[in-house]
Amino acid sequence: MAAVETTGSGARTIDWSSDEFKKRRSRRYAADRRLQYYGIAAIATALGLLAILITSLVMTGYTAFTQTMVSVQITLDDERIDRNDVFGANWRNIVRDAFKAATPGLETADERAYFAMFTNNAPFLVRDRVVADPRLVGTTVTFTIPMADPVDQLAKGQIDRSTPESQRRVSDQQIAWFDGLAQQGMISRPFNTGLFFNADSRFPELAGLAGAISGSFWALMVCFFISFPCGIAAAIYLEEFAPKNKLTDLIEVNINNLAAVPSVVFGLLALAVFIGWFNMPRSIPLVGGLALALMTLPTIIIVTRASLKSVPSSIREAALGIGASKHEVIMHHILPLAMPTILTGTIIGLAQALGETAPLLLIGMNAFITSPPAGILEPATALPTQIFIWADSPERGFVSRTSAAILVLLGFLITMNAIAIFLRQRFERRW
Amino acid sequence: MVSYAFALILLLTLVAYFAARRQASVVGRSVGASMHSRPTYHGFNAAIWACAPPLIIVLVWVLFQDAVINRMILGLFDADRIAAMSSAERSLLISEIRQLAAGRQFGTPGEDLLAAAQTLNGWTWLAHVSMVVIVGVIGALGLVLGVRAIAPRYRARHSVELSLNIFMVFCSFVAVFTTIGIIASLVFESIQFFMRVPASEFFFGTRWEPQIPIRADQVAGSGAFGAIPVFVGTFVIATIAMVFAVPIGLMSAVYLTEYADVRVRSVVKPLLEILAGVPTVVYGFFAVLIVAPLIRDFGTGLGLSVAPRSALAAGGVMAIMLIPFISSLSDDALAAVPRALREGSYAMGATKGETIRKVLLPAALPGIMGGILLALSRAIGETMIVVMAAGLIASMNINPLDSVTTVTVQIVTLLIGDTAFDNPKTLSAFALGLMLFIITLFLNVIALSIVRKYREKY
């Protein structure tokens, strides 16, 4: 403001209550409030986006936690199934006849459309169960079989019955058949256990996360058993033993920079070194876990060093004073006291590794694999890569599966973080 | 078989530990208090003797066994025939034999291949058995030596501590090895790439069409490996992300540090941190499922043509990921401004807003800039969001409503389902990776040095 009031003789006095100054004050306060509103708006935007993110995932994903099933009675008579060769029976016809019996008056020309309502793999599901329990032959058993994806969506109301027939994926006739089955009480919609116990499949109604979850588990195990001991050992050396010289400085700079290297570069490293040079197979959790371990290592080293530093020196000196060696001081006193913080940091690092996708894509953990891996040397997918595969699938049914898989992944992450927070609050010492 | 070797090592280690500990306590009791190390240390010492050498042997063995056997298998064939083969043909032959050996037969393989497969199975079996035997012998030898070394004056503790030191130094160097591995692999494969495609084309070319299969002798003339459009696309998406993320992140940090009371802060801050913990593949799906269609509908409503994989959608969603990052780094920078500056400003009669704008932000500027640079390096290196939501075709445009591609998208799409490192297509991914590594490293070093310098100031 240019105007400065001068009244009286010589002495500058300001009439703070004049209109001009009132205006000026209110302008300044308004600017202050505006800044505050910008801040509130920014936070509201960020939290709003978080809310939209979560809501949209839940809204598209929750339907995948149930699966429309049809309960159908199948007669496993001796004429059609040889007890000595249960596997070789004509399961396709057996199952189809059972389906046909559920809708009387089915025209031969319609059979194709009718059978398309049930999952394509129904004969194999029935076969596998009878092969596992051959005593079923000769009895009539009620099988609960998943409905195909379009019918599943119809049952869940995701396909609007009022849209013209040409624009929806189930025909009027299929709807009529479905309603007929529903009237007979054959349709149910239980919790989708297949989502957790099936491996991947080309058919959305059969696709599950078992393979991805166990793949992620093995990769995380490899990651943990390498990065945890190695990270702690490196941190102890750098914090307690390392002399201050150029070499240790180099190591420290290195660790800080590694923590900020893009994850895709670790994928390139794993691809070139482990697969290219060492000839390890593609798609296996061992290679994925190694890449994740190298990524997690800097995090664990940094966390461990911070927690070693926070143990008060009185403990160190007391132990040294009664004759413990330096190693004994660390192994018997410092490390146990620092362990809760180290574990907290490790769990958070592992949670990050669990959500990491790019390095796993590069080493081929995005293959189509229909059985869960039994170990670290078998091809596998991981949870995030499974999400990526499903998100890329053209079938509509995979949209809700993808969201459901994301909710499962977020569930694991929340659990891990909750454990970390619990550890911190329960066991961490404040000195 | 490898697991048998590991089980054997574990067994020997346990036996060594308990046997040596027991032996040491017997010896200790007989000599009284003059034992140098406690029995546990003798136990650990013997355990290390029993497990370290065999473990190293197993690792080396596993790493080199297949390579050695492959070479021996190739030796079975006519030397002239092998010499005439290219490396790709040789690896094809090897993998065919390995498939046969594993019992997976396609078509009718030649007699020589079947014989080779049988020989291979025999050799593999022999190799595994001899590995287990050697491991067993060496481990047992270590066990015996470890137990026999027990004597009152034997300094088992020193020996154990020395082993620990070696292990710790090795672990500290793993980070260095990783960096060396990154640089070596990227540089090595990039050199292979630049031997096939001239560097001038890569750095100054404006056409990027690596997916077109090109014969090796045609590559130089085709002009399909110009990386400029890829870098332009990366720049566009990173800029969009920063344009949204910086104001929102900075403003929320200002509000949280200066205006919000403790209760609001304790609720809002963890909520913002959730955004940072969400895996990027989730953001990618969110961009494809919600944001891209929304932007497209909105644009069509305004009469604009929006590409289905618009840069705006990818950049916008990337901004969500960066908000908590920028917010927490700015938060740190603002909190590090000394109280005296703040209170001096209040004493002069400035409002909170004036203090923030004229005192705090200028004082915290270096820290905030460091945070922004770190966020930028993240935006450039971010992969999954752009792989899912940005385009695959490299085009030289900076229109945010169009589809552009990024360095990371190209790396992933070039390398998915392809491991042969002998064509420019896959090798170009490593050249891009090298550029990405250099750029992000450069940004990180600058950002960290700015942050560090600024911290020293107050």
PDB file of C-alpha atoms in Angstrom, chain A residues 28-29 31-32 35-36 38-40 42-43 45-47 49-50 52-53 56-57 60 229-230 233-234 236-238 241 247 251 254-258 260-266 268-269 271-273 275-278 282 294 297 325 327-328 331-332 355 357-358 361-362 366 384 387-388 391 399 402-403 406 409-410 413, chain B residues 38 41 63 157 161 164-165 167-169 171-176 178-179 181-182 185-186 188-189 248 251-252 255-256 259 268 271-272 274-275 277 279 281-283 285-286 289-290 320 323 349-354 356-357 381 383-384 387-388 408 411-412 415-419 421 430 433 436-437 440-441 444-445 448:
ATOM      1  CA  ARG A  28      -5.081  -9.734   3.868  1.00  0.00           C
ATOM      2  CA  TYR A  29      -7.295 -11.993   5.917  1.00  0.00           C
ATOM      3  CA  ALA A  31      -5.846 -13.959   1.170  1.00  0.00           C
ATOM      4  CA  ASP A  32      -5.039 -15.991   4.246  1.00  0.00           C
ATOM      5  CA  LEU A  35      -4.696 -20.152   0.987  1.00  0.00           C
ATOM      6  CA  GLN A  36      -6.407 -22.228   3.620  1.00  0.00           C
ATOM      7  CA  TYR A  38      -6.671 -24.113  -1.441  1.00  0.00           C
ATOM      8  CA  GLY A  39      -5.147 -26.455   1.097  1.00  0.00           C
ATOM      9  CA  ILE A  40      -8.508 -27.909   2.030  1.00  0.00           C
ATOM     10  CA  ALA A  42      -6.091 -30.062  -2.325  1.00  0.00           C
ATOM     11  CA  ILE A  43      -6.632 -32.498   0.523  1.00  0.00           C
ATOM     12  CA  THR A  45      -9.161 -33.765  -3.999  1.00  0.00           C
ATOM     13  CA  ALA A  46      -6.583 -36.287  -2.874  1.00  0.00           C
ATOM     14  CA  LEU A  47      -8.920 -37.994  -0.418  1.00  0.00           C
ATOM     15  CA  LEU A  49      -9.618 -39.619  -5.466  1.00  0.00           C
ATOM     16  CA  LEU A  50      -8.748 -42.247  -2.868  1.00  0.00           C
ATOM     17  CA  ILE A  52     -13.284 -42.980  -5.850  1.00  0.00           C
ATOM     18  CA  LEU A  53     -10.474 -45.483  -6.314  1.00  0.00           C
ATOM     19  CA  SER A  56     -14.950 -48.176  -7.904  1.00  0.00           C
ATOM     20  CA  LEU A  57     -12.833 -51.237  -7.115  1.00  0.00           C
ATOM     21  CA  THR A  60     -16.857 -53.657  -9.713  1.00  0.00           C
ATOM     22  CA  PRO A 229      19.765 -61.718   6.649  1.00  0.00           C
ATOM     23  CA  CYS A 230      21.781 -59.943   4.015  1.00  0.00           C
ATOM     24  CA  ALA A 233      24.377 -58.119   8.099  1.00  0.00           C
ATOM     25  CA  ALA A 234      25.172 -55.244   5.758  1.00  0.00           C
ATOM     26  CA  ILE A 236      25.472 -54.046  11.123  1.00  0.00           C
ATOM     27  CA  TYR A 237      28.737 -53.898   9.251  1.00  0.00           C
ATOM     28  CA  LEU A 238      28.154 -50.369   7.949  1.00  0.00           C
ATOM     29  CA  PHE A 241      32.281 -52.054  12.091  1.00  0.00           C
ATOM     30  CA  LEU A 247      34.977 -47.420   0.094  1.00  0.00           C
ATOM     31  CA  ILE A 251      28.716 -48.315  -0.459  1.00  0.00           C
ATOM     32  CA  ASN A 254      25.228 -46.807  -3.610  1.00  0.00           C
ATOM     33  CA  ILE A 255      22.552 -48.018  -1.235  1.00  0.00           C
ATOM     34  CA  ASN A 256      20.765 -44.669  -1.247  1.00  0.00           C
ATOM     35  CA  ASN A 257      20.769 -44.540  -5.016  1.00  0.00           C
ATOM     36  CA  LEU A 258      19.647 -48.145  -5.398  1.00  0.00           C
ATOM     37  CA  ALA A 260      15.532 -44.826  -6.029  1.00  0.00           C
ATOM     38  CA  VAL A 261      16.275 -46.886  -9.150  1.00  0.00           C
ATOM     39  CA  PRO A 262      13.054 -47.562 -11.127  1.00  0.00           C
ATOM     40  CA  SER A 263      11.748 -51.065 -10.550  1.00  0.00           C
ATOM     41  CA  VAL A 264      11.718 -51.883 -14.252  1.00  0.00           C
ATOM     42  CA  VAL A 265      15.512 -51.556 -14.259  1.00  0.00           C
ATOM     43  CA  PHE A 266      15.707 -54.356 -11.672  1.00  0.00           C
ATOM     44  CA  LEU A 268      16.181 -55.727 -16.830  1.00  0.00           C
ATOM     45  CA  LEU A 269      18.960 -56.746 -14.446  1.00  0.00           C
ATOM     46  CA  LEU A 271      16.490 -60.726 -17.195  1.00  0.00           C
ATOM     47  CA  ALA A 272      20.025 -60.082 -18.394  1.00  0.00           C
ATOM     48  CA  VAL A 273      21.950 -61.592 -15.478  1.00  0.00           C
ATOM     49  CA  ILE A 275      18.119 -65.547 -17.163  1.00  0.00           C
ATOM     50  CA  GLY A 276      20.537 -64.402 -19.841  1.00  0.00           C
ATOM     51  CA  TRP A 277      23.909 -65.139 -18.238  1.00  0.00           C
ATOM     52  CA  PHE A 278      23.145 -67.773 -15.608  1.00  0.00           C
ATOM     53  CA  ARG A 282      11.949 -67.962 -17.079  1.00  0.00           C
ATOM     54  CA  LEU A 294      17.669 -56.803  -4.596  1.00  0.00           C
ATOM     55  CA  LEU A 297      17.613 -54.832   0.275  1.00  0.00           C
ATOM     56  CA  SER A 325      33.286 -58.744  22.712  1.00  0.00           C
ATOM     57  CA  HIS A 327      30.208 -59.107  18.336  1.00  0.00           C
ATOM     58  CA  GLU A 328      28.626 -60.243  21.569  1.00  0.00           C
ATOM     59  CA  MET A 331      24.354 -60.132  18.862  1.00  0.00           C
ATOM     60  CA  HIS A 332      23.215 -60.324  22.480  1.00  0.00           C
ATOM     61  CA  GLY A 355       2.759 -55.107  -5.022  1.00  0.00           C
ATOM     62  CA  THR A 357       4.785 -55.788 -10.990  1.00  0.00           C
ATOM     63  CA  ALA A 358       7.239 -54.512 -13.587  1.00  0.00           C
ATOM     64  CA  LEU A 361       6.670 -58.990 -16.052  1.00  0.00           C
ATOM     65  CA  LEU A 362      10.134 -58.777 -17.543  1.00  0.00           C
ATOM     66  CA  ASN A 366       2.952 -63.266 -16.552  1.00  0.00           C
ATOM     67  CA  PRO A 384       0.086 -58.257  -9.335  1.00  0.00           C
ATOM     68  CA  ILE A 387      -4.091 -58.648 -12.113  1.00  0.00           C
ATOM     69  CA  PHE A 388      -2.236 -57.383 -15.157  1.00  0.00           C
ATOM     70  CA  ALA A 391      -6.960 -56.600 -16.889  1.00  0.00           C
ATOM     71  CA  VAL A 399     -13.330 -57.014 -15.229  1.00  0.00           C
ATOM     72  CA  THR A 402      -9.599 -58.157 -11.810  1.00  0.00           C
ATOM     73  CA  SER A 403     -11.195 -55.868  -9.258  1.00  0.00           C
ATOM     74  CA  ILE A 406      -7.044 -56.222  -6.556  1.00  0.00           C
ATOM     75  CA  LEU A 409      -4.053 -57.994  -3.022  1.00  0.00           C
ATOM     76  CA  LEU A 410      -5.034 -54.885  -1.056  1.00  0.00           C
ATOM     77  CA  LEU A 413      -1.151 -55.441   1.935  1.00  0.00           C
TER      78      LEU A 413
ATOM     79  CA  ARG B  38      32.451 -71.116  25.495  1.00  0.00           C
ATOM     80  CA  TYR B  41      31.257 -70.955  20.040  1.00  0.00           C
ATOM     81  CA  LEU B  63      25.194 -72.319 -11.644  1.00  0.00           C
ATOM     82  CA  ARG B 157      35.081 -67.287  19.262  1.00  0.00           C
ATOM     83  CA  GLU B 161      33.612 -63.696  14.618  1.00  0.00           C
ATOM     84  CA  LEU B 164      30.724 -63.326  10.662  1.00  0.00           C
ATOM     85  CA  ASN B 165      32.854 -60.400   9.551  1.00  0.00           C
ATOM     86  CA  PHE B 167      29.751 -62.607   5.776  1.00  0.00           C
ATOM     87  CA  MET B 168      28.878 -59.037   6.773  1.00  0.00           C
ATOM     88  CA  VAL B 169      31.394 -57.484   4.412  1.00  0.00           C
ATOM     89  CA  CYS B 171      26.519 -58.602   2.328  1.00  0.00           C
ATOM     90  CA  SER B 172      27.526 -54.938   2.295  1.00  0.00           C
ATOM     91  CA  PHE B 173      28.992 -55.469  -1.118  1.00  0.00           C
ATOM     92  CA  VAL B 174      25.788 -57.031  -2.458  1.00  0.00           C
ATOM     93  CA  ALA B 175      24.410 -53.527  -3.001  1.00  0.00           C
ATOM     94  CA  VAL B 176      27.566 -52.605  -4.888  1.00  0.00           C
ATOM     95  CA  THR B 178      23.782 -54.982  -7.743  1.00  0.00           C
ATOM     96  CA  THR B 179      24.725 -51.595  -9.091  1.00  0.00           C
ATOM     97  CA  GLY B 181      25.277 -55.772 -12.320  1.00  0.00           C
ATOM     98  CA  ILE B 182      22.749 -53.181 -13.445  1.00  0.00           C
ATOM     99  CA  SER B 185      24.092 -55.729 -18.061  1.00  0.00           C
ATOM    100  CA  LEU B 186      22.613 -52.501 -19.437  1.00  0.00           C
ATOM    101  CA  PHE B 188      26.746 -54.774 -22.360  1.00  0.00           C
ATOM    102  CA  GLU B 189      23.381 -55.275 -24.068  1.00  0.00           C
ATOM    103  CA  ILE B 248      -2.136 -30.624  -4.864  1.00  0.00           C
ATOM    104  CA  MET B 251      -0.997 -27.318  -0.947  1.00  0.00           C
ATOM    105  CA  SER B 252      -1.971 -30.279   1.182  1.00  0.00           C
ATOM    106  CA  TYR B 255      -2.361 -27.034   5.036  1.00  0.00           C
ATOM    107  CA  LEU B 256      -1.309 -30.035   7.091  1.00  0.00           C
ATOM    108  CA  TYR B 259      -3.274 -24.830   9.422  1.00  0.00           C
ATOM    109  CA  VAL B 268      -5.413 -37.150   7.020  1.00  0.00           C
ATOM    110  CA  LEU B 271      -4.966 -41.598   4.611  1.00  0.00           C
ATOM    111  CA  LEU B 272      -2.691 -39.824   2.146  1.00  0.00           C
ATOM    112  CA  ILE B 274      -2.456 -45.106   1.693  1.00  0.00           C
ATOM    113  CA  LEU B 275      -2.308 -43.553  -1.771  1.00  0.00           C
ATOM    114  CA  GLY B 277       1.013 -47.777  -0.665  1.00  0.00           C
ATOM    115  CA  PRO B 279       0.464 -50.933  -5.975  1.00  0.00           C
ATOM    116  CA  VAL B 281      -0.828 -52.062 -11.180  1.00  0.00           C
ATOM    117  CA  VAL B 282      -3.964 -51.063  -9.281  1.00  0.00           C
ATOM    118  CA  TYR B 283      -3.624 -47.489 -10.498  1.00  0.00           C
ATOM    119  CA  PHE B 285      -6.402 -50.735 -13.822  1.00  0.00           C
ATOM    120  CA  PHE B 286      -8.146 -47.694 -12.306  1.00  0.00           C
ATOM    121  CA  LEU B 289     -11.485 -48.804 -16.038  1.00  0.00           C
ATOM    122  CA  ILE B 290     -12.618 -45.391 -14.762  1.00  0.00           C
ATOM    123  CA  ILE B 320      -2.579 -39.477  -7.808  1.00  0.00           C
ATOM    124  CA  ILE B 323       0.571 -36.656  -4.463  1.00  0.00           C
ATOM    125  CA  GLY B 349       2.293  -8.663  12.048  1.00  0.00           C
ATOM    126  CA  ALA B 350       2.135 -10.953   9.051  1.00  0.00           C
ATOM    127  CA  THR B 351      -0.830 -13.246   8.723  1.00  0.00           C
ATOM    128  CA  LYS B 352      -0.311 -16.974   8.519  1.00  0.00           C
ATOM    129  CA  GLY B 353      -0.853 -16.883   4.776  1.00  0.00           C
ATOM    130  CA  GLU B 354       1.753 -14.138   4.321  1.00  0.00           C
ATOM    131  CA  ILE B 356       3.751 -19.114   4.388  1.00  0.00           C
ATOM    132  CA  ARG B 357       4.022 -17.404   1.050  1.00  0.00           C
ATOM    133  CA  GLY B 381      10.548 -44.549 -14.123  1.00  0.00           C
ATOM    134  CA  THR B 383       5.958 -48.510 -15.363  1.00  0.00           C
ATOM    135  CA  MET B 384       2.665 -50.227 -14.698  1.00  0.00           C
ATOM    136  CA  VAL B 387       1.934 -49.914 -19.579  1.00  0.00           C
ATOM    137  CA  MET B 388      -1.766 -50.309 -18.927  1.00  0.00           C
ATOM    138  CA  THR B 408       9.054 -47.927 -19.714  1.00  0.00           C
ATOM    139  CA  ILE B 411      10.847 -51.733 -22.417  1.00  0.00           C
ATOM    140  CA  VAL B 412       8.040 -53.916 -21.138  1.00  0.00           C
ATOM    141  CA  LEU B 415      10.634 -57.827 -23.651  1.00  0.00           C
ATOM    142  CA  ILE B 416       7.369 -59.610 -22.830  1.00  0.00           C
ATOM    143  CA  GLY B 417       7.590 -63.123 -24.170  1.00  0.00           C
ATOM    144  CA  ASP B 418      10.979 -62.680 -25.795  1.00  0.00           C
ATOM    145  CA  THR B 419      14.360 -63.734 -24.499  1.00  0.00           C
ATOM    146  CA  PHE B 421      19.106 -61.242 -27.059  1.00  0.00           C
ATOM    147  CA  PHE B 430      18.238 -52.396 -22.892  1.00  0.00           C
ATOM    148  CA  GLY B 433      16.761 -49.007 -19.995  1.00  0.00           C
ATOM    149  CA  LEU B 436      16.212 -44.467 -18.168  1.00  0.00           C
ATOM    150  CA  PHE B 437      18.782 -45.490 -15.561  1.00  0.00           C
ATOM    151  CA  THR B 440      16.724 -41.162 -13.116  1.00  0.00           C
ATOM    152  CA  LEU B 441      20.146 -41.507 -11.492  1.00  0.00           C
ATOM    153  CA  ASN B 444      18.154 -38.546  -7.908  1.00  0.00           C
ATOM    154  CA  VAL B 445      21.715 -37.379  -7.368  1.00  0.00           C
ATOM    155  CA  LEU B 448      19.534 -35.732  -2.908  1.00  0.00           C
TER     156      LEU B 448
END
